[in-house]
Short mmCIF file of C-alpha atoms in Angstrom, two decimals:
data_model
loop_
_atom_site.label_atom_id
_atom_site.label_comp_id
_atom_site.label_asym_id
_atom_site.label_seq_id
_atom_site.Cartn_x
_atom_site.Cartn_y
_atom_site.Cartn_z
CA ALA A 1400 -13.34 -7.34 8.67
CA GLN A 1401 -9.84 -8.30 7.76
CA THR A 1402 -6.91 -7.04 9.83
CA VAL A 1403 -3.17 -7.26 9.39
CA THR A 1404 -0.76 -7.02 12.33
CA GLN A 1405 2.98 -6.40 12.26
CA SER A 1406 4.16 -6.63 15.85
CA GLN A 1407 7.74 -5.42 15.29
CA PRO A 1408 7.84 -1.63 14.80
CA GLU A 1409 11.62 -1.60 14.36
CA MET A 1410 14.31 -4.15 13.63
CA SER A 1411 17.98 -4.07 12.80
CA VAL A 1412 20.36 -6.57 11.23
CA GLN A 1413 24.03 -6.66 10.33
CA GLU A 1414 24.93 -6.61 6.69
CA ALA A 1415 25.10 -10.13 5.16
CA GLU A 1416 23.01 -11.66 7.94
CA THR A 1417 19.45 -12.98 7.79
CA VAL A 1418 16.40 -11.28 9.28
CA THR A 1419 12.76 -12.30 9.55
CA LEU A 1420 9.87 -9.86 9.70
CA SER A 1421 6.61 -11.09 11.21
CA CYS A 1422 3.07 -10.62 9.99
CA THR A 1423 -0.23 -12.10 11.09
CA TYR A 1424 -3.66 -11.51 9.64
CA ASP A 1425 -7.23 -12.25 10.46
CA THR A 1426 -9.80 -13.28 7.88
CA SER A 1427 -12.64 -15.70 7.35
CA GLU A 1428 -11.91 -15.83 3.61
CA ASN A 1429 -10.42 -18.92 2.04
CA ASN A 1430 -9.11 -17.39 -1.16
CA TYR A 1431 -6.89 -14.32 -0.95
CA TYR A 1432 -3.45 -12.90 -1.70
CA LEU A 1433 -0.70 -11.68 0.59
CA PHE A 1434 2.01 -9.18 -0.25
CA TRP A 1435 5.13 -7.63 1.19
CA TYR A 1436 5.94 -4.10 0.09
CA LYS A 1437 9.13 -2.15 0.71
CA GLN A 1438 9.17 1.62 1.19
CA PRO A 1439 12.70 3.10 1.13
CA PRO A 1440 13.42 6.71 2.12
CA SER A 1441 12.46 7.75 -1.43
CA ARG A 1442 8.89 6.83 -0.39
CA GLN A 1443 8.28 4.76 -3.52
CA MET A 1444 6.41 1.59 -2.55
CA ILE A 1445 7.97 -1.44 -4.19
CA LEU A 1446 6.41 -4.89 -4.38
CA VAL A 1447 8.81 -7.38 -2.83
CA ILE A 1448 6.93 -10.66 -2.96
CA ARG A 1449 3.41 -12.08 -3.21
CA GLN A 1450 1.73 -15.29 -2.12
CA GLU A 1451 -1.51 -16.85 -3.30
CA ALA A 1452 -3.38 -18.43 -0.40
CA TYR A 1453 -4.37 -21.53 -2.32
CA LYS A 1454 -0.71 -22.34 -3.06
CA GLN A 1455 1.03 -24.27 -0.33
CA GLN A 1456 4.51 -23.63 -1.68
CA ASN A 1457 6.21 -20.61 -0.14
CA ALA A 1458 7.05 -17.82 -2.58
CA THR A 1459 10.69 -16.90 -3.19
CA GLU A 1460 12.24 -13.93 -4.99
CA ASN A 1461 16.03 -14.01 -4.96
CA ARG A 1462 17.09 -13.15 -1.37
CA PHE A 1463 13.49 -12.74 -0.22
CA SER A 1464 11.29 -15.62 0.84
CA VAL A 1465 8.14 -16.06 2.87
CA ASN A 1466 6.96 -18.56 5.43
CA PHE A 1467 3.22 -18.84 4.81
CA GLN A 1468 1.29 -20.71 7.47
CA LYS A 1469 -2.34 -20.58 6.38
CA ALA A 1470 -3.84 -22.30 9.40
CA ALA A 1471 -1.95 -20.01 11.75
CA LYS A 1472 -2.68 -16.97 9.52
CA SER A 1473 0.97 -16.06 9.53
CA PHE A 1474 3.03 -14.62 6.67
CA SER A 1475 6.62 -13.78 7.62
CA LEU A 1476 9.29 -12.36 5.33
CA LYS A 1477 12.86 -13.63 5.42
CA ILE A 1478 15.64 -11.53 3.97
CA SER A 1479 18.87 -13.44 3.42
CA ASP A 1480 22.31 -11.88 2.94
CA SER A 1481 20.98 -8.46 4.01
CA GLN A 1482 22.29 -5.49 2.07
CA LEU A 1483 22.47 -1.80 2.98
CA GLY A 1484 19.89 -1.13 0.26
CA ASP A 1485 17.38 -3.26 2.15
CA THR A 1486 17.07 -0.48 4.73
CA ALA A 1487 13.43 0.56 4.44
CA MET A 1488 9.99 0.27 5.96
CA TYR A 1489 8.30 -3.02 5.11
CA PHE A 1490 4.56 -3.46 4.93
CA CYS A 1491 2.62 -6.69 4.95
CA ALA A 1492 -0.68 -6.52 3.07
CA PHE A 1493 -3.75 -8.67 2.48
CA MET A 1494 -5.96 -8.63 -0.60
CA LYS A 1495 -9.42 -10.14 -0.68
CA LEU A 1496 -10.84 -11.09 -4.04
CA SER A 1497 -13.87 -8.90 -4.70
CA GLY A 1498 -15.03 -8.85 -8.30
CA ASN A 1499 -12.74 -6.70 -10.38
CA THR A 1500 -11.41 -4.70 -7.45
CA GLY A 1501 -8.94 -6.11 -4.96
CA LYS A 1502 -8.49 -3.83 -1.95
CA LEU A 1503 -5.20 -4.00 -0.11
CA ILE A 1504 -5.29 -3.92 3.68
CA PHE A 1505 -1.95 -3.02 5.23
CA GLY A 1506 -0.23 -3.72 8.51
CA GLN A 1507 1.41 -1.05 10.62
CA GLY A 1508 4.83 -1.49 9.05
CA THR A 1509 8.26 -2.55 10.30
CA THR A 1510 11.26 -0.26 9.93
CA LEU A 1511 14.34 -2.31 9.08
CA GLN A 1512 17.84 -0.91 9.51
CA VAL A 1513 20.71 -2.80 7.91
CA LYS A 1514 23.98 -1.93 9.63
CA PRO A 1515 27.40 -2.09 7.96
CA ASP B 52 8.41 2.80 -17.53
CA VAL B 53 4.91 2.73 -16.11
CA LYS B 54 4.08 5.37 -13.61
CA VAL B 55 1.72 6.78 -11.08
CA THR B 56 2.45 10.46 -10.68
CA GLN B 57 1.35 12.62 -7.78
CA SER B 58 1.45 16.30 -8.56
CA SER B 59 3.10 17.50 -5.35
CA ARG B 60 5.76 15.94 -3.17
CA TYR B 61 5.27 18.41 -0.33
CA LEU B 62 2.31 20.67 0.38
CA VAL B 63 1.57 23.14 3.17
CA LYS B 64 -1.98 24.44 3.56
CA ARG B 65 -3.90 26.46 6.08
CA THR B 66 -6.75 25.19 8.23
CA GLY B 67 -10.06 25.58 6.43
CA GLU B 68 -8.59 25.65 2.93
CA LYS B 69 -9.94 23.40 0.18
CA VAL B 70 -7.10 21.13 -0.91
CA PHE B 71 -6.77 19.11 -4.10
CA LEU B 72 -4.32 16.23 -4.39
CA GLU B 73 -3.89 15.01 -7.95
CA CYS B 74 -2.86 11.59 -9.19
CA VAL B 75 -2.31 10.49 -12.79
CA GLN B 76 -1.49 7.00 -14.08
CA ASP B 77 -0.35 6.05 -17.57
CA MET B 78 -1.08 2.32 -17.43
CA ASP B 79 -4.76 2.38 -18.47
CA HIS B 80 -5.66 0.86 -15.10
CA GLU B 81 -9.32 0.62 -14.14
CA ASN B 82 -8.81 0.85 -10.39
CA MET B 83 -7.35 3.78 -8.48
CA PHE B 84 -6.91 4.26 -4.74
CA TRP B 85 -6.09 6.92 -2.17
CA TYR B 86 -4.41 5.96 1.10
CA ARG B 87 -3.07 7.96 3.98
CA GLN B 88 0.03 6.79 5.81
CA ASP B 89 0.64 7.62 9.47
CA PRO B 90 3.34 6.32 11.82
CA GLY B 91 2.20 3.24 13.71
CA LEU B 92 -1.00 2.97 11.67
CA GLY B 93 0.34 1.85 8.31
CA LEU B 94 -1.67 2.70 5.22
CA ARG B 95 -5.40 3.24 5.50
CA LEU B 96 -7.76 3.36 2.54
CA ILE B 97 -9.65 6.62 2.10
CA TYR B 98 -11.48 6.11 -1.21
CA PHE B 99 -11.15 4.05 -4.32
CA SER B 100 -12.55 4.11 -7.84
CA TYR B 101 -13.14 1.15 -10.15
CA ASP B 102 -14.24 3.14 -13.19
CA VAL B 103 -14.69 6.68 -14.45
CA LYS B 104 -17.16 8.56 -12.26
CA MET B 105 -17.46 5.53 -9.97
CA LYS B 106 -16.19 5.67 -6.40
CA GLU B 107 -16.50 3.84 -3.13
CA LYS B 108 -15.64 4.79 0.42
CA GLY B 109 -12.73 3.12 2.07
CA ASP B 110 -12.12 2.80 5.78
CA ILE B 111 -11.60 6.48 6.65
CA PRO B 112 -13.57 8.65 4.17
CA GLU B 113 -14.68 11.34 6.63
CA GLY B 114 -13.48 14.79 5.65
CA TYR B 115 -12.52 13.70 2.13
CA SER B 116 -14.11 13.41 -1.26
CA VAL B 117 -12.80 12.23 -4.63
CA SER B 118 -13.27 12.89 -8.30
CA ARG B 119 -12.58 10.72 -11.31
CA GLU B 120 -13.65 12.42 -14.52
CA LYS B 121 -11.08 10.66 -16.70
CA LYS B 122 -9.72 7.15 -16.45
CA GLU B 123 -6.14 8.27 -15.87
CA ARG B 124 -6.79 10.89 -13.19
CA PHE B 125 -8.03 10.48 -9.62
CA SER B 126 -8.25 13.49 -7.34
CA LEU B 127 -8.52 13.58 -3.57
CA ILE B 128 -10.27 16.63 -2.12
CA LEU B 129 -10.07 17.89 1.41
CA GLU B 130 -13.16 20.07 1.62
CA SER B 131 -11.95 22.05 4.64
CA ALA B 132 -8.47 21.04 5.71
CA SER B 133 -7.87 20.39 9.39
CA THR B 134 -4.67 19.78 11.32
CA ASN B 135 -5.59 16.12 11.88
CA GLN B 136 -5.35 15.64 8.12
CA THR B 137 -1.63 16.32 8.23
CA SER B 138 -0.25 13.10 6.79
CA MET B 139 1.41 11.34 3.88
CA TYR B 140 -1.03 10.61 1.06
CA LEU B 141 -0.35 7.80 -1.37
CA CYS B 142 -2.13 7.17 -4.64
CA ALA B 143 -2.12 3.76 -6.31
CA SER B 144 -3.60 2.03 -9.32
CA SER B 145 -4.22 -1.52 -10.44
CA PRO B 146 -5.75 -3.32 -13.39
CA ALA B 147 -9.14 -4.92 -13.02
CA GLY B 148 -9.69 -8.61 -12.43
CA ARG B 149 -6.83 -11.05 -12.04
CA GLY B 150 -4.26 -8.36 -12.79
CA ALA B 151 -4.92 -6.71 -9.46
CA HIS B 152 -4.84 -10.00 -7.63
CA SER B 153 -1.68 -11.12 -9.31
CA TYR B 154 0.41 -7.96 -9.31
CA GLY B 155 -0.89 -5.79 -6.50
CA TYR B 156 -0.79 -2.04 -6.94
CA THR B 157 1.53 0.49 -8.53
CA PHE B 158 2.07 3.40 -6.17
CA GLY B 159 2.94 7.05 -6.57
CA SER B 160 5.72 8.62 -4.52
CA GLY B 161 3.37 10.25 -2.07
CA THR B 162 2.40 13.79 -1.07
CA ARG B 163 3.38 14.91 2.39
CA LEU B 164 0.66 17.35 3.41
CA THR B 165 1.02 19.66 6.37
CA VAL B 166 -2.02 21.61 7.54
CA VAL B 167 -1.16 24.58 9.76
#
């Protein structure tokens, strides 16, 4: 069975600085997708970034980028130029391809506090 | 704006009550999911449905059942609520096939259920 581990329950960063959130996963699959979701205090889960396992190039979305190390089964999220609005809980998630239904398996979450 | 709508934001129920949590999506998605979110445990999959009247157990189905009579609506049922079912419940939907793999899920805003 696949598992996703986020070993940092809480992190903080000063506004405008860079922070990296860690995520590791365990799978025997070769083809899968990885996601980072953000959950602000409003509770609405927002997709931040996604990575296809067969692509070697790391995904980037504006200030958000990932460091995907397939052999190490590591998928960290880097937030550059942190903003107060980045304060949220962040979840790493794994999706195995299974017919027409992809099930997301989530990590425990990391609460990020951006300080002014 | 596409949406997944959960009928209640907060709910308080008594032990032993039958509880219905409702979720409606307007995106014509084939797949729908119910997760519960607990501190330190992340999101765990309870049940999912890949078509009308079709359902599959997730990782923690005990004490829950689901109903999907129409494509847009997916209900989670707590047959006899217990205090250990106090949690945040999140509904999500995704298209079938590559859509799910490419775009992940769209989530509702969650129902915080307290069983007393």
